[in-house]
Coordinates of C-alpha atoms in Angstrom, one line a residue:
Chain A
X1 CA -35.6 3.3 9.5
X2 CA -36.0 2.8 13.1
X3 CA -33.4 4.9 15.3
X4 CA -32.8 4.8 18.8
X5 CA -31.2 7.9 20.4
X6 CA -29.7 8.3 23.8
X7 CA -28.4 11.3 25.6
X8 CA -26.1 12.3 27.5
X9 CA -23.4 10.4 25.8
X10 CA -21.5 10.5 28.9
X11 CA -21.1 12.0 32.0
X12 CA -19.5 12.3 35.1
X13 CA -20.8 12.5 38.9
X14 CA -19.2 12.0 42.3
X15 CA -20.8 9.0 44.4
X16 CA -24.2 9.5 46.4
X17 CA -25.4 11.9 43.1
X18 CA -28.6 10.9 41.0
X19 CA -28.1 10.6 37.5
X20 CA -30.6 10.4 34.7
X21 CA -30.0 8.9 31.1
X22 CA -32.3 9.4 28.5
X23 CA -33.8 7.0 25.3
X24 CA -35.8 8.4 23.3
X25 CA -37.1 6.3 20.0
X26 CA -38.6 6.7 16.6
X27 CA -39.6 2.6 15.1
X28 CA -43.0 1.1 14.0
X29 CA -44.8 -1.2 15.7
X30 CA -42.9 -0.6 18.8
X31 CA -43.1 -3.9 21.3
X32 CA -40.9 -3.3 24.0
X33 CA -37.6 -1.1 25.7
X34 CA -34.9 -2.6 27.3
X35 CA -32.6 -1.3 29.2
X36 CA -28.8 -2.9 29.3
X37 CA -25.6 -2.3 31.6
X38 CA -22.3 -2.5 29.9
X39 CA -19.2 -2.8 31.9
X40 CA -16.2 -4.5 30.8
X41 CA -17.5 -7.2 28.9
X42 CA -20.9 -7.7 27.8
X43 CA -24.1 -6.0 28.0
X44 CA -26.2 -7.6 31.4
X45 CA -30.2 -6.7 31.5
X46 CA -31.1 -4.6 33.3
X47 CA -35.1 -3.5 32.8
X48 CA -37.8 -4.2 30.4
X49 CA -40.5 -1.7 29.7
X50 CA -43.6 -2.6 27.6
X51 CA -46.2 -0.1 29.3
X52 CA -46.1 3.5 29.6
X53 CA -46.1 4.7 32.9
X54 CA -45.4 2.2 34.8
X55 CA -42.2 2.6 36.9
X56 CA -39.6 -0.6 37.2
X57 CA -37.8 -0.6 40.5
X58 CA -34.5 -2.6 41.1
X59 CA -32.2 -1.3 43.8
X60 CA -30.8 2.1 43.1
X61 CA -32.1 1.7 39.8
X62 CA -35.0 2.6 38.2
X63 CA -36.9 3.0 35.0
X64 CA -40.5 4.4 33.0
X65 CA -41.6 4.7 29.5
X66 CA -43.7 7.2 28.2
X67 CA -44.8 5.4 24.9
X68 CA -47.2 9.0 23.9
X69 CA -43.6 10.9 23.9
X70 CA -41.6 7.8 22.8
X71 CA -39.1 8.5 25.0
X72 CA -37.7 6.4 28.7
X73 CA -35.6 7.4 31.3
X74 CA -33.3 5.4 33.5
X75 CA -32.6 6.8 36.8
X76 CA -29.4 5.8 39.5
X77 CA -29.9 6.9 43.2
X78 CA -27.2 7.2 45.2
X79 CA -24.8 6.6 42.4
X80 CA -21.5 4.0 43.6
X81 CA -18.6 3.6 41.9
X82 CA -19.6 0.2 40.5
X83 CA -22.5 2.2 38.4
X84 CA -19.3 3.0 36.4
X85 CA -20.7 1.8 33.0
X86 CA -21.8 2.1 29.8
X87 CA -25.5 2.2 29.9
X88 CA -27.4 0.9 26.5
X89 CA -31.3 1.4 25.6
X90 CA -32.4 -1.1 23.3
X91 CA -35.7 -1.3 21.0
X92 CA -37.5 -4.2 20.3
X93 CA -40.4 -3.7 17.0
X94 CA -42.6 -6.6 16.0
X95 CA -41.6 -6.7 12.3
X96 CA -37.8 -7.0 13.0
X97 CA -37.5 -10.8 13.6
X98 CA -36.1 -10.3 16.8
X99 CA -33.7 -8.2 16.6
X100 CA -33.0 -5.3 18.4
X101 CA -32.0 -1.9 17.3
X102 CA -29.4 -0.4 19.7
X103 CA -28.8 3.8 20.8
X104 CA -25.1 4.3 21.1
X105 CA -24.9 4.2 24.8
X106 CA -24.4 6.7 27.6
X107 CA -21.2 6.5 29.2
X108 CA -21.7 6.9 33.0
X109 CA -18.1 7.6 35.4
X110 CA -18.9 7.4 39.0
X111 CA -16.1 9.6 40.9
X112 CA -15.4 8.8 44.7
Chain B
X1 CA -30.7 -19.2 34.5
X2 CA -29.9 -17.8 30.6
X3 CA -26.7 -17.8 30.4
X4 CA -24.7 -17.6 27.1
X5 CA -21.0 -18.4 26.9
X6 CA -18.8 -17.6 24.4
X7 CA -15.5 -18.9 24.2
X8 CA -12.3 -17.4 23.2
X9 CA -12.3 -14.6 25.7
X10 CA -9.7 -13.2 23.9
X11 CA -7.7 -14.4 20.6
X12 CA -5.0 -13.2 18.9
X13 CA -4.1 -14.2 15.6
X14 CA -1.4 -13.8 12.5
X15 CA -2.7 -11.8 9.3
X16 CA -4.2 -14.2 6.9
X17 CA -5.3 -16.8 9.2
X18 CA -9.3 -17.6 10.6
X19 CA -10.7 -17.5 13.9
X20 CA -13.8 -19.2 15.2
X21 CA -15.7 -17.9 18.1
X22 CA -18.3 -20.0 19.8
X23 CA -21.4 -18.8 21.4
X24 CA -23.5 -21.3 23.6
X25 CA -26.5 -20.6 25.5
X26 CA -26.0 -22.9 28.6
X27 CA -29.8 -23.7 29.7
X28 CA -31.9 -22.8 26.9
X29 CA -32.9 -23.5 23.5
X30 CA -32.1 -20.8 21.1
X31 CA -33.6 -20.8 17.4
X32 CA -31.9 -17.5 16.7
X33 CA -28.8 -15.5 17.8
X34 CA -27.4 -12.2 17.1
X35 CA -23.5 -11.7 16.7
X36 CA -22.4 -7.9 17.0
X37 CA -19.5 -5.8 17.1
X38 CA -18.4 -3.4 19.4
X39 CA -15.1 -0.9 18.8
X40 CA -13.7 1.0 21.5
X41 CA -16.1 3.5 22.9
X42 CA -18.8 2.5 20.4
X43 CA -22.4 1.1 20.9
X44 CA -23.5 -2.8 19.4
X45 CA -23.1 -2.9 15.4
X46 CA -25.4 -5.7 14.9
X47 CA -23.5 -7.6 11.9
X48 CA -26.1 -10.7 11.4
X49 CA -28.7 -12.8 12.7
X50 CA -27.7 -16.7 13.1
X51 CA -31.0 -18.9 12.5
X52 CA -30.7 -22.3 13.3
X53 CA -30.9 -24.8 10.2
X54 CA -30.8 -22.3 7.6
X55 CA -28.6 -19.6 6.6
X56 CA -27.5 -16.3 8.8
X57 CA -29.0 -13.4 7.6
X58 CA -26.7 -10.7 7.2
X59 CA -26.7 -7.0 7.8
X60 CA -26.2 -4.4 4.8
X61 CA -22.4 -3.9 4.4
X62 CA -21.3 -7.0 6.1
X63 CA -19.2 -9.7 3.7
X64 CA -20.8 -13.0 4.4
X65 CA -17.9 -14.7 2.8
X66 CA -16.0 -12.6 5.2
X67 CA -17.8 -13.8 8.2
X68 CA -19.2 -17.0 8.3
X69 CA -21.9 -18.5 10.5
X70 CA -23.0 -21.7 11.3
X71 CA -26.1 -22.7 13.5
X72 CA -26.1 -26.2 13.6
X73 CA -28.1 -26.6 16.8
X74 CA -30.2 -24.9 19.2
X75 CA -27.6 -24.3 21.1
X76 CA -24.6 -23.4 19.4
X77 CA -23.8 -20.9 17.2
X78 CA -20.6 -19.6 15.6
X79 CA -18.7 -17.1 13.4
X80 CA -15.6 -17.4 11.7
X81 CA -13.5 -14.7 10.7
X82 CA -11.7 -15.9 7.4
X83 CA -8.7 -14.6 6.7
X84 CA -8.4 -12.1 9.3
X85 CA -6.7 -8.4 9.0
X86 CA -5.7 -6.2 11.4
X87 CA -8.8 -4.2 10.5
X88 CA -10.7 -6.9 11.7
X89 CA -9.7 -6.5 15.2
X90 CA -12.4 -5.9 17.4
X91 CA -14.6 -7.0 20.6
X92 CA -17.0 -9.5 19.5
X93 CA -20.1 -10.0 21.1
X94 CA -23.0 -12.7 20.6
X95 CA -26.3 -12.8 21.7
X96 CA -29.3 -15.6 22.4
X97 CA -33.0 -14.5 22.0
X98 CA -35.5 -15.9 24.1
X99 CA -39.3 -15.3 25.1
X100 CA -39.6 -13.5 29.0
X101 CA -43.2 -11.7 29.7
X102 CA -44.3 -12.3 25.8
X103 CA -41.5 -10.0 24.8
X104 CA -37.8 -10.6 23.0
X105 CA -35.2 -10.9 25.3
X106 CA -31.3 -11.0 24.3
X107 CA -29.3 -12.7 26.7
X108 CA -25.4 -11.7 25.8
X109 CA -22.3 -13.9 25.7
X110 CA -19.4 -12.2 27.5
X111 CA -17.9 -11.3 24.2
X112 CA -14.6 -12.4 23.0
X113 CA -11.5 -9.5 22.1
X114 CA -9.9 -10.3 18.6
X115 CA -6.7 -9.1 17.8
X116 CA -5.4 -9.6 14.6
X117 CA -1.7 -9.0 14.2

C-alpha cells in the first residue's frame, strides 16, 4: 500500500523564522511529488518535483526531492503570517490512474 | 488558467434530505475528477474517482448508494449526498486532473462546507 508521511504535524514560529516540513514516501513506480498549501478553503499548488536534486524556487518558498532517500522537504524563509497554513505533500504513482495519495498535512502557525 | 469551481460554498440541510454539490473546471477539459473529504484538522480522504461517461469508481468503505456521482461531461462533475445525517457533515472538496510537464496535476475546487442538521 502506498503511504505518504509528513512530519512535523504542526508547529509554531514567530515571523522572519525558517521552517522546514518534511514528506517522506514509500509507493511503486513513483512519478512525481507535489507539494500543496491549504488555508481556509482548498488546497492551492504549490511545487512539483519529478527529479531528485533539483531545487524549485518560488518566493520564500522552496522545495528538493531526494528520490534515493524517498523523502522531500519544503522550506519557508522569512516566514509571514500569511504562511499560516496547512501544508500537504502529495504522491503521484503511475499505476494509480491519477490519483493521488495524500500525507496528513503539517499544520504551520506563523506568530507575529 | 485551471480553475475549478464548486458551488454550494456552504449548505446546510434537514436530516433525511439530499444535497448536490457541483464541481466545474472553468477552462479545461477534465475526463476524471476526484471528490474528497476533509474533517476538521484532518488531511484529504479521497472518497472516489468521477470518470466521465462511465461510472465513479469508489474508494473501499465508501457507500456508492450513499454518495452518488455523475460525470456527464468534461466539465462537470457532481456528488449527491442522499439522504443526509448529521454524520455526514463535513468540508467537501473536489478536484480536476490534468496533464502539466508530462505529470498529473490536481487543480482543487474551493470546497463546499455541509452541515447536516
Amino acid at each position: 500500500e502506498d503511504k505518504v508521511v509528513q512530519s512535523p504535524l504542526s508547529l509554531v514560529v514567530h515571523e522572519g523564522d525558517t521552517v522546514t516540513l518534511n514528506c517522506s514516501y514509500e509507493v511503486t513506480n513513483f512519478r512525481s511529488l507535489l507539494w500543496y498549501k491549504q488555508e481556509k478553503k482548498a488546497p492551492t499548488f504549490l511545487f512539483m518535483l519529478t527529479s531528485s536534486g533539483i531545487e524549485k524556487k518560488s518566493g520564500r518558498l522552496s522545495s528538493i526531492l531526494d528520490k534515493k532517500e524517498l523523502f522531500s522537504i519544503l522550506n519557508i524563509t522569512a516566514t509571514q503570517t500569511g504562511d499560516s497554513a496547512v501544508y500537504l505533500c502529495a504522491v503521484d504513482v503511475k499505476a494509480a490512474g491519477n490519483k493521488l495519495t495524500f500525507g496528513g498535512g503539517t499544520r504551520v502557525l506563523v506568530k507575529p | 488558467g485551471a480553475v475549478v469551481s464548486q458551488h454550494p460554498s456552504r449548505v446546510i440541510c434537514k436530516s433525511g434530505t439530499s444535497v448536490k454539490i457541483e464541481c466545474r473546471s472553468l477552462d479545461f477539459q477534465a475526463t476524471t475528477m476526484f471528490w474528497y473529504r476533509q474533517f476538521p484538522k484532518q488531511s484529504l480522504m479521497l472518497m472516489a474517482t468521477s470518470n466521465e461517461g462511465s461510472k465513479a469508481t469508489y474508494e473501499q468503505g465508501v457507500e456508492k448508494d450513499k454518495f452518488l456521482i455523475n460525470h456527464a461531461s468534461l466539465t462537470l462533475s457532481t456528488l449527491t449526498v442522499t439522504s443526509a445525517h448529521p454524520e455526514d457533515s463535513s468540508f467537501y472538496i473536489c478536484s480536476a486532473h490534468r496533464q502539466f510537464s508530462g505529470a498529473n496535476v490536481l487543480t482543487f475546487g474551493a470546497g463546499s462546507r455541509l452541515t447536516v442538521l
